[in-house]
PDB file of C-alpha atoms in Angstrom:
ATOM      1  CA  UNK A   1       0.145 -22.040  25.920  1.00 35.00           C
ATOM      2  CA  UNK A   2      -1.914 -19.880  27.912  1.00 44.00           C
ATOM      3  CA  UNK A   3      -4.132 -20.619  30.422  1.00 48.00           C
ATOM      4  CA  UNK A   4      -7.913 -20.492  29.840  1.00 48.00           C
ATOM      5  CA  UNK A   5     -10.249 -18.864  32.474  1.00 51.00           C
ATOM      6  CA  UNK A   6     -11.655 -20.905  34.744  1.00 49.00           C
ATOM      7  CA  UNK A   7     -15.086 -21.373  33.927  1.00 46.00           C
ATOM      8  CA  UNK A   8     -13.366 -23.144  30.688  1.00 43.00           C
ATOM      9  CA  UNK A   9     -11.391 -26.273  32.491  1.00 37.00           C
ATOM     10  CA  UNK A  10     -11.633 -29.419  30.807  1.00 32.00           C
ATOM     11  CA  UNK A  11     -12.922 -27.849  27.282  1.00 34.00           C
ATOM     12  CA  UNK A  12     -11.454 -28.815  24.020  1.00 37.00           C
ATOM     13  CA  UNK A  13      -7.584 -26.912  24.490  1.00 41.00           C
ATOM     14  CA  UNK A  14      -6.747 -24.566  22.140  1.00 42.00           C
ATOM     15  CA  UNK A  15      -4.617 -25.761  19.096  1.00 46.00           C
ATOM     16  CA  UNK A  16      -3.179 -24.394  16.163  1.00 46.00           C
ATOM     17  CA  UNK A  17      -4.158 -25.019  12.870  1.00 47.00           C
ATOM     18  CA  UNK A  18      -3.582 -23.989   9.407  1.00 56.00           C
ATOM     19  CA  UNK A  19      -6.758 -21.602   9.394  1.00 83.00           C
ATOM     20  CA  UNK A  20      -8.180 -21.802  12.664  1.00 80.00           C
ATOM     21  CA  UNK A  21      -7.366 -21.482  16.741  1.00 86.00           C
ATOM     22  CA  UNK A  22      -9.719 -23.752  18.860  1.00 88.00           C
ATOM     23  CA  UNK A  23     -10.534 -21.974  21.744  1.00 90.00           C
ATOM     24  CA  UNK A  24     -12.846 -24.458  23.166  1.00 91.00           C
ATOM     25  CA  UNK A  25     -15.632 -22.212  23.279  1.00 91.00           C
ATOM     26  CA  UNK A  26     -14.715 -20.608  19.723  1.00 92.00           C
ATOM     27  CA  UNK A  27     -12.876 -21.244  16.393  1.00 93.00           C
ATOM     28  CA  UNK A  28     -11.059 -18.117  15.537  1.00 93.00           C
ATOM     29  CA  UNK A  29     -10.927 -18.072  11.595  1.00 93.00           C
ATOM     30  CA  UNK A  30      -7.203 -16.901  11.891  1.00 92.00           C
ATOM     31  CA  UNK A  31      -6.941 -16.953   7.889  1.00 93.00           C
ATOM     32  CA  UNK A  32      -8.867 -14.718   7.163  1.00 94.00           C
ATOM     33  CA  UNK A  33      -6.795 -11.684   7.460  1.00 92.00           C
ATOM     34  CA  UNK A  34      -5.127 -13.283   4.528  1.00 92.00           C
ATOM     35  CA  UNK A  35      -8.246 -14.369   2.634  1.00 92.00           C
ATOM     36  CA  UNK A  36      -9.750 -10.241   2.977  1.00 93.00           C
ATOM     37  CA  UNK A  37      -6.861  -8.183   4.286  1.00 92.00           C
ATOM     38  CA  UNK A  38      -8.872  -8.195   7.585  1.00 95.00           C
ATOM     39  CA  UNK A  39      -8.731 -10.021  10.432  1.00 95.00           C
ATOM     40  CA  UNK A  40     -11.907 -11.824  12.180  1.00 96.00           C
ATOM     41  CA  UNK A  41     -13.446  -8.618  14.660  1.00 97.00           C
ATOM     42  CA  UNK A  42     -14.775  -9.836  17.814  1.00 97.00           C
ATOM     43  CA  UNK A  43     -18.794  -9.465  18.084  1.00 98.00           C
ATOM     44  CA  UNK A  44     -18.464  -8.829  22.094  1.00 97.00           C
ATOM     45  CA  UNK A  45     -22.851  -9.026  22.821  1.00 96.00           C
ATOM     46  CA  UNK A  46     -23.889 -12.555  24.450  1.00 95.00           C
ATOM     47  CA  UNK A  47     -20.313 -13.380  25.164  1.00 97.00           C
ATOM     48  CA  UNK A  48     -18.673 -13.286  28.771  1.00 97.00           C
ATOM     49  CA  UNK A  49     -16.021 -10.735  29.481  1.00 97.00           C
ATOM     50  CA  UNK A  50     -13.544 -13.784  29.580  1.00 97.00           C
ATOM     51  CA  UNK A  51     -14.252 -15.101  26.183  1.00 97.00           C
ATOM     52  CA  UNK A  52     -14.334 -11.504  24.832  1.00 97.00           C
ATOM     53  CA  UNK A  53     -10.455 -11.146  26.063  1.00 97.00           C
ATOM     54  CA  UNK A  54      -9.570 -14.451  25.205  1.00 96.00           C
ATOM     55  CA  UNK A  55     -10.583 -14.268  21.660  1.00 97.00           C
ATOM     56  CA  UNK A  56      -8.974 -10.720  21.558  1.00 97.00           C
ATOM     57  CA  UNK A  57      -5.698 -12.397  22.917  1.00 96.00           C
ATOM     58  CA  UNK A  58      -5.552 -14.949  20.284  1.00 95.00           C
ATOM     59  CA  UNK A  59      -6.414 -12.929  17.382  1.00 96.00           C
ATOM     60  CA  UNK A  60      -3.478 -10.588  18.082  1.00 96.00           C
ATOM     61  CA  UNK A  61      -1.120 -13.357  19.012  1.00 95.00           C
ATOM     62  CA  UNK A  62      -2.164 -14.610  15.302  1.00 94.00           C
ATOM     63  CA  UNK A  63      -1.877 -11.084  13.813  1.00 94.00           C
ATOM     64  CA  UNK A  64       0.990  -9.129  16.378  1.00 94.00           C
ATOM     65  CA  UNK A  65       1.898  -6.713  13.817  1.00 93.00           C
ATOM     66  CA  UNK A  66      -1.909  -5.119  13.625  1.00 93.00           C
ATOM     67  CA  UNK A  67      -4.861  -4.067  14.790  1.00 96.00           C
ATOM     68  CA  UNK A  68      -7.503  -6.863  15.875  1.00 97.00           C
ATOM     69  CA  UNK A  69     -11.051  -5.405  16.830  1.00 98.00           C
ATOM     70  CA  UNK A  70     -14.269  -6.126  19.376  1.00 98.00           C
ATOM     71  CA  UNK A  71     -17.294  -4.406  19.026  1.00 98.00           C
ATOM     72  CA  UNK A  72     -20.636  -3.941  21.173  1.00 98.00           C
ATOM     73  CA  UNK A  73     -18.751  -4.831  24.526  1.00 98.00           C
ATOM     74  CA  UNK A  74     -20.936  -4.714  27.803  1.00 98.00           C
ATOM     75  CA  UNK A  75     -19.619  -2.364  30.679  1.00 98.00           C
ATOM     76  CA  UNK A  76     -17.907  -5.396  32.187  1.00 98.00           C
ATOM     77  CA  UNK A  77     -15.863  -6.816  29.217  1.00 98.00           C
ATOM     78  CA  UNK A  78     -14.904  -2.975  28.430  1.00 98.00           C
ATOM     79  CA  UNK A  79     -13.312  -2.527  32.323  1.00 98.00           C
ATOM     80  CA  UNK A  80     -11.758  -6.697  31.646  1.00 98.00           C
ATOM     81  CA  UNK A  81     -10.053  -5.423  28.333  1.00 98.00           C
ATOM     82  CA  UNK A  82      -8.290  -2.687  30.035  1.00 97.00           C
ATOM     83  CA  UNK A  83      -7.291  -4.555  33.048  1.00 97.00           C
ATOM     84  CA  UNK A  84      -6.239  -7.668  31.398  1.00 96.00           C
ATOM     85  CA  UNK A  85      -4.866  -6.517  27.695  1.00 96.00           C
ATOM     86  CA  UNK A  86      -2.228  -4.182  28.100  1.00 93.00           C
ATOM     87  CA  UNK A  87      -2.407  -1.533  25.692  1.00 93.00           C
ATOM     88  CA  UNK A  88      -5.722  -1.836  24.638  1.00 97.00           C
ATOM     89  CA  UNK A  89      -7.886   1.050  23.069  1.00 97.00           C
ATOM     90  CA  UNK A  90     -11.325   1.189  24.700  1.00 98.00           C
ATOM     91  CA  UNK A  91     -13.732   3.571  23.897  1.00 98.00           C
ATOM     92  CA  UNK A  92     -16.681   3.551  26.343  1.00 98.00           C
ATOM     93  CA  UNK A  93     -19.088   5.120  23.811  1.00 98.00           C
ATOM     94  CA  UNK A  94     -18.354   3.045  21.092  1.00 98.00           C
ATOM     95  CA  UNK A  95     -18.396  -0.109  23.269  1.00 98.00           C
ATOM     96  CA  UNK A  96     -15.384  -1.190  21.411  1.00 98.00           C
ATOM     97  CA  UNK A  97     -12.250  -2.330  21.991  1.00 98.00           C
ATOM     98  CA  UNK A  98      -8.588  -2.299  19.695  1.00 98.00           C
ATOM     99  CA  UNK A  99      -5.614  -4.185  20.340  1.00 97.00           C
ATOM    100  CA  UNK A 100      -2.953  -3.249  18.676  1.00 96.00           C
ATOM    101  CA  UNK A 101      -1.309  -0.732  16.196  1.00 94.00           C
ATOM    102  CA  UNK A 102      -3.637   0.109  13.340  1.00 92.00           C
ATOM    103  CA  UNK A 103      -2.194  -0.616  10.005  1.00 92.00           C
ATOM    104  CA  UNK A 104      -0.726   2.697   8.080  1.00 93.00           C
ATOM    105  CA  UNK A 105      -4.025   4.420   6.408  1.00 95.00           C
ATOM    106  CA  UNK A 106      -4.568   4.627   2.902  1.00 96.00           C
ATOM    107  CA  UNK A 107      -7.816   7.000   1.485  1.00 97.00           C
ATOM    108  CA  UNK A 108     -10.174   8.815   4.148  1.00 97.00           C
ATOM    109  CA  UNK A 109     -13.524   8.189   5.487  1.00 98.00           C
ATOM    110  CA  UNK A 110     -15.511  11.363   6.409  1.00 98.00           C
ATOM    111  CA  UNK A 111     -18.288   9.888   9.158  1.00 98.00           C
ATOM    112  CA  UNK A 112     -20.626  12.705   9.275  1.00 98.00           C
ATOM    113  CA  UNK A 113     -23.621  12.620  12.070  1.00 97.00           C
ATOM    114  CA  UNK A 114     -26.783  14.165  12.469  1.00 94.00           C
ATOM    115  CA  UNK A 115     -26.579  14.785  16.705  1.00 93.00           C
ATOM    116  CA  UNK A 116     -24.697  13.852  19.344  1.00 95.00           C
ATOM    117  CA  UNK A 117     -27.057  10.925  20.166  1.00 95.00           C
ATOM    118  CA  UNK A 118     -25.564   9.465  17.470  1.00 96.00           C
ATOM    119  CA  UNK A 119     -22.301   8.990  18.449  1.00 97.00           C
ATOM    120  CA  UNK A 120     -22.076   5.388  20.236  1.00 97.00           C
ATOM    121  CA  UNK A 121     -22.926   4.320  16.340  1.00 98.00           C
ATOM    122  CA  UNK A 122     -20.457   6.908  14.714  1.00 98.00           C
ATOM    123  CA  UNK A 123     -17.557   6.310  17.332  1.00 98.00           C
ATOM    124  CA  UNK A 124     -17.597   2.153  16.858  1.00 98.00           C
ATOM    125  CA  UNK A 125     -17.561   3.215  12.911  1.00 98.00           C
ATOM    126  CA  UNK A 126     -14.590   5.658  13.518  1.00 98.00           C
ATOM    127  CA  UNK A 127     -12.835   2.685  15.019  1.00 98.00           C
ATOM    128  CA  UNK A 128     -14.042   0.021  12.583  1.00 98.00           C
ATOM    129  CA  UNK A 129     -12.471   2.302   9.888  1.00 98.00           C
ATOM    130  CA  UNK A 130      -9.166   2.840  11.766  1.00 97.00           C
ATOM    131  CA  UNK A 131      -8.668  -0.449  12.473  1.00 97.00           C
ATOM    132  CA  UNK A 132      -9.568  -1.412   8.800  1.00 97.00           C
ATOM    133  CA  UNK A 133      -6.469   1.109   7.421  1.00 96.00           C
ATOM    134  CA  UNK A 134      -8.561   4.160   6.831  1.00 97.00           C
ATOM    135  CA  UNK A 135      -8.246   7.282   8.033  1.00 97.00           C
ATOM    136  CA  UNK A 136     -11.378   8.972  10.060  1.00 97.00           C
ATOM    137  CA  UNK A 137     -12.522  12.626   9.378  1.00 97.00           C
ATOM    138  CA  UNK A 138     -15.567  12.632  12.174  1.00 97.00           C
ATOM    139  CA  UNK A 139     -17.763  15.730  11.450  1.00 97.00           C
ATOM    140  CA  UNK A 140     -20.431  15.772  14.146  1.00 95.00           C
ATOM    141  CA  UNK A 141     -23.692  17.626  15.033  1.00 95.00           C
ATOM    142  CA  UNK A 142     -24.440  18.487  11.410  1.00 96.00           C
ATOM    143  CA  UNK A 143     -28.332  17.106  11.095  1.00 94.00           C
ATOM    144  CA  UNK A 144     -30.548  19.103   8.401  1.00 93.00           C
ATOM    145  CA  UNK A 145     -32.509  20.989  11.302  1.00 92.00           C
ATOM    146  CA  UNK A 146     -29.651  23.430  10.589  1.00 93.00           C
ATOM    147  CA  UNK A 147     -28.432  22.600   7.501  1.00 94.00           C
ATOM    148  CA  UNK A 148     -26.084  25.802   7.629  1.00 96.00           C
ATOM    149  CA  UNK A 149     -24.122  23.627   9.990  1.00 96.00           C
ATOM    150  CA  UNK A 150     -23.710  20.686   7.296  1.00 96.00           C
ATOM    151  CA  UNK A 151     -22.529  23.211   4.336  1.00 97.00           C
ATOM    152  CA  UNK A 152     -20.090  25.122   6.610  1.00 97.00           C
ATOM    153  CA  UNK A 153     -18.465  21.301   6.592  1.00 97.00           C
ATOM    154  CA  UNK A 154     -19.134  20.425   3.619  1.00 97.00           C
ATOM    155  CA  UNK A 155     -15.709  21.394   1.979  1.00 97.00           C
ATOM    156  CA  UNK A 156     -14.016  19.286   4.821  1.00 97.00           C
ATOM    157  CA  UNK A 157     -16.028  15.873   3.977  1.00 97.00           C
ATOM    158  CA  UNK A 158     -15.915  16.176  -0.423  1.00 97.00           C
ATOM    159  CA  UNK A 159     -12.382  16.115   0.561  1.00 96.00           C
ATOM    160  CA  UNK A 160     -12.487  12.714   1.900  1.00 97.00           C
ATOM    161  CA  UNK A 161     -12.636   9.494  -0.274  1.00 97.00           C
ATOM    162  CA  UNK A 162     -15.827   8.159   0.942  1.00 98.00           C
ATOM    163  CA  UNK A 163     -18.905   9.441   3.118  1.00 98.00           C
ATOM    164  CA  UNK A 164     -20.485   7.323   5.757  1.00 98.00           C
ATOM    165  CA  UNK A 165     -23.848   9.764   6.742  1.00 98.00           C
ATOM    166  CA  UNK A 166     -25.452   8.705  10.859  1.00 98.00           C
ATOM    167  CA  UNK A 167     -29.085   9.368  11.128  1.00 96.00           C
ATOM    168  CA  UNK A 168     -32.207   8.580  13.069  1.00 95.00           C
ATOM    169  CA  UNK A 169     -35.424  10.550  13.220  1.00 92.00           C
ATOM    170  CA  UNK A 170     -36.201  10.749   9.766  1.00 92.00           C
ATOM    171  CA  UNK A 171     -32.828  10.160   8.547  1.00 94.00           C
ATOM    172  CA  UNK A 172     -32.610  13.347   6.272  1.00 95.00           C
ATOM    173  CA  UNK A 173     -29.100  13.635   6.193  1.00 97.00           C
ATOM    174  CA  UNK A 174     -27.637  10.825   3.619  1.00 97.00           C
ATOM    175  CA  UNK A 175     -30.140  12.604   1.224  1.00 97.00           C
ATOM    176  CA  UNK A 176     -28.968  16.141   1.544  1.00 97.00           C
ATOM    177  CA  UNK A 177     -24.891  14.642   1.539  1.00 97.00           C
ATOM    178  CA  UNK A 178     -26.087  12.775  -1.828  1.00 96.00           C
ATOM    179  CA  UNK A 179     -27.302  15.639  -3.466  1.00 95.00           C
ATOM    180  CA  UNK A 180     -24.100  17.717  -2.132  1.00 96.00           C
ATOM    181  CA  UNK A 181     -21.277  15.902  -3.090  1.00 95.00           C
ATOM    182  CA  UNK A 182     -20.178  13.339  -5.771  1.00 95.00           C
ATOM    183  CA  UNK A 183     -18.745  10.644  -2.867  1.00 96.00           C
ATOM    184  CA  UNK A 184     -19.309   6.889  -2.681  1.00 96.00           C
ATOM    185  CA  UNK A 185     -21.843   7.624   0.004  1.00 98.00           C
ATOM    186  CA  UNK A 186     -22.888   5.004   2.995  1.00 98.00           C
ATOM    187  CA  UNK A 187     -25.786   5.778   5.149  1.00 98.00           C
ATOM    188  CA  UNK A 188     -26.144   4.327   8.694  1.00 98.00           C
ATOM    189  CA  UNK A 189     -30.024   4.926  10.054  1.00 97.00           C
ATOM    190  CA  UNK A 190     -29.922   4.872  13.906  1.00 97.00           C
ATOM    191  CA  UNK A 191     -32.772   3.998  16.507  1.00 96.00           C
ATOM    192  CA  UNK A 192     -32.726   7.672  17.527  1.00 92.00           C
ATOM    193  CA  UNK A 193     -35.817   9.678  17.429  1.00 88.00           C
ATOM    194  CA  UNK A 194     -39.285  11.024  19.311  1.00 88.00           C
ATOM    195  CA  UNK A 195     -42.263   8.645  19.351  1.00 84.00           C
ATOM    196  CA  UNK A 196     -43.158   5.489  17.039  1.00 83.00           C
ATOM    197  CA  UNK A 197     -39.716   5.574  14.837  1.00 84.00           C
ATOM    198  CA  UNK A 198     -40.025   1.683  15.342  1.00 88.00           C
ATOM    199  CA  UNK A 199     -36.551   1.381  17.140  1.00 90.00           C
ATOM    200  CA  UNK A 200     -34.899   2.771  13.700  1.00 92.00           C
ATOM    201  CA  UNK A 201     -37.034   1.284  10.862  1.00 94.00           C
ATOM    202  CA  UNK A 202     -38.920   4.845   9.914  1.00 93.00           C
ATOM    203  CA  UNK A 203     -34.671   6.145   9.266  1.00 94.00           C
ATOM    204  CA  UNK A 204     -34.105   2.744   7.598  1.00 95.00           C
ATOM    205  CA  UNK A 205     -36.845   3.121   5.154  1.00 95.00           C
ATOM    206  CA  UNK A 206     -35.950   6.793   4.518  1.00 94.00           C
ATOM    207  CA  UNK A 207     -32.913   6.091   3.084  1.00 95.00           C
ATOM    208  CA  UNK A 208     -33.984   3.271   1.245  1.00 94.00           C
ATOM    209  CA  UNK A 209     -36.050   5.338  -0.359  1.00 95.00           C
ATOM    210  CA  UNK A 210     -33.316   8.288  -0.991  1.00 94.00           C
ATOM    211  CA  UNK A 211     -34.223  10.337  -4.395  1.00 93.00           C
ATOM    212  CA  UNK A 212     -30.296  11.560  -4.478  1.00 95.00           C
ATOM    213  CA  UNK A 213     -28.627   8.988  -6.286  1.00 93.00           C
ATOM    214  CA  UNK A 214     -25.846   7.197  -5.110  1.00 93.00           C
ATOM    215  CA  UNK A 215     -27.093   6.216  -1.137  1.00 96.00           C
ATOM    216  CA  UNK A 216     -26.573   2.894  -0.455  1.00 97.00           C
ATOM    217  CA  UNK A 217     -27.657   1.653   3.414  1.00 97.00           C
ATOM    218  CA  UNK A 218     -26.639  -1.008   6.139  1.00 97.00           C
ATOM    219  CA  UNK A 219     -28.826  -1.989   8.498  1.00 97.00           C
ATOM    220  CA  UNK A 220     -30.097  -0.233  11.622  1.00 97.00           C
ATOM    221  CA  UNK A 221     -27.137   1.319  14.127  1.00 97.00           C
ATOM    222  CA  UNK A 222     -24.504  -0.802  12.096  1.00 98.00           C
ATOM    223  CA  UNK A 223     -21.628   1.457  12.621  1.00 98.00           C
ATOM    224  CA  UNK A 224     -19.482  -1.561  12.015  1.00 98.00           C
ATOM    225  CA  UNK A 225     -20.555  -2.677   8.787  1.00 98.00           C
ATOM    226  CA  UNK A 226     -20.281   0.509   7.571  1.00 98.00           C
ATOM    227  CA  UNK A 227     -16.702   1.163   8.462  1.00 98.00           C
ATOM    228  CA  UNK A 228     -16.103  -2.228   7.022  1.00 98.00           C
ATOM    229  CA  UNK A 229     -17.516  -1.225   3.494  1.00 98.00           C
ATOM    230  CA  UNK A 230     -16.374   2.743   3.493  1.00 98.00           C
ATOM    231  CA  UNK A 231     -12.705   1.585   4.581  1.00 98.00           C
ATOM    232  CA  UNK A 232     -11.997  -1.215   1.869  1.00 97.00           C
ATOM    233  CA  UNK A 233     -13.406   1.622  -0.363  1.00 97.00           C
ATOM    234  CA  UNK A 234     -10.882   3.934   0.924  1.00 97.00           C
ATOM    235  CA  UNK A 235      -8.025   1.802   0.847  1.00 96.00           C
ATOM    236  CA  UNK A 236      -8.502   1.049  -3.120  1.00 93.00           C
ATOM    237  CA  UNK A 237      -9.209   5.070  -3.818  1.00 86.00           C
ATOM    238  CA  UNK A 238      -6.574   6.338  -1.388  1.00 61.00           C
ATOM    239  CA  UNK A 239      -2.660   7.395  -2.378  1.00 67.00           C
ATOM    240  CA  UNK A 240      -1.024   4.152  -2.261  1.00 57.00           C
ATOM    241  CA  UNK A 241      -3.632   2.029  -3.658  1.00 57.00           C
ATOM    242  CA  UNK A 242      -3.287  -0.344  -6.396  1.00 47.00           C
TER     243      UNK A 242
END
């Protein structure tokens, strides 16, 4: 058994159970990988650096043949994961974290973005995808101020399996990829933009409200859930799917 950090003596030890690992301060749904195909990911904001590489630890002792994920990691749990889980994948953009080897990829995910202040949502999708056994096509800086930029690419993403589209301002870009190309299509709106965008709800509400058919939304800056949902797309659409 390993030890638990300090600041967790005389907690509830960690145990082993059919579909859980007590952790004291966390029960780590260790089924579900089996349940979904996917292990539980790590949600790394309002947790300490400790807990985020404890839970990290336990979900790849439970699943040592794959990748096990953390997402929206402060500064200090990012520089912990490195130090403290050997081989680690941290991406200081994305504010995520992998540990271990991503599973073989079946179908791609093109995640096409509007600017470059886009990217800490677009990288922790990229890596929410990988680690969910897709492969990631990122085509960046493509926004609809210069659309020629977007239909230079657009070859590149129609020859993906699925589209996930990052935009703030006023989140023009899922529309123009729905009217493009014939792709299950995921938009992402972002809190990116001058003046009252209302931390991302004018981009949110743009999409919603998409005339090209087929644009279906997560919420604000949800990279994650959007890798989630293009990736198990993906896998069933990709060579080697059932």
């Amino acid at each position: 058994m390993e030890q638990m950090p300090a600041e967790y003596k005389g907690v509830v030890p960690e145990t082993e159970h059919a579909r859980e690992t007590d952790l004291g301060f966390a029960r780590i749904d260790i089924d579900r990988a089996r349940r979904t195909g996917d292990p539980e990911v790590v949600f790394g904001e309002g947790k300490t650096p400790e807990q985020v590489v404890a839970t990290l630890r336990a979900l790849h002792r439970a699943h040592p043949d794959r990748a096990v994920l953390a997402t929206r990691l402060s500064d200090e749990a990012r520089e912990l994961c490195r130090r403290e889980l050997s081989g680690a994948a941290v991406d200081d953009v994305g504010r995520t974290a992998v540990l271990g080897p991503p599973p073989a990829p079946k179908g791609s995910v093109a995640v096409v973005s509007a600017g470059t202040c886009d990217l800490p949502v677009v990288l922790e999708c990229v890596a929410t995808v990988r680690a969910f056994g897709s492969r990631a096509e990122v085509v960046g800086d493509v926004g609809v101020a210069g659309l020629h930029r977007l239909l230079a690419q657009r070859e590149r993403i129609a020859g993906c399996h699925v589209v996930v589209a990052v935009a703030g301002m006023e989140a023009a870009l899922p529309s123009v990829l729905g009217g493009l190309i014939g792709l299950p299509l995921i938009a992402v709106p972002t809190s990116v933009g001058y003046g009252w965008h209302l931390d991302g709800l004018t981009a949110w509400l743009a999409v919603l409200n998409s005339c090209a058919p087929g644009v279906v939304s997560v919420n604000v800056d949800n990279g994650f859930g959007a890798g989630v949902a293009a990736a198990r797309i993906a896998r069933c659409a990709g060579p080697g799917a059932v």
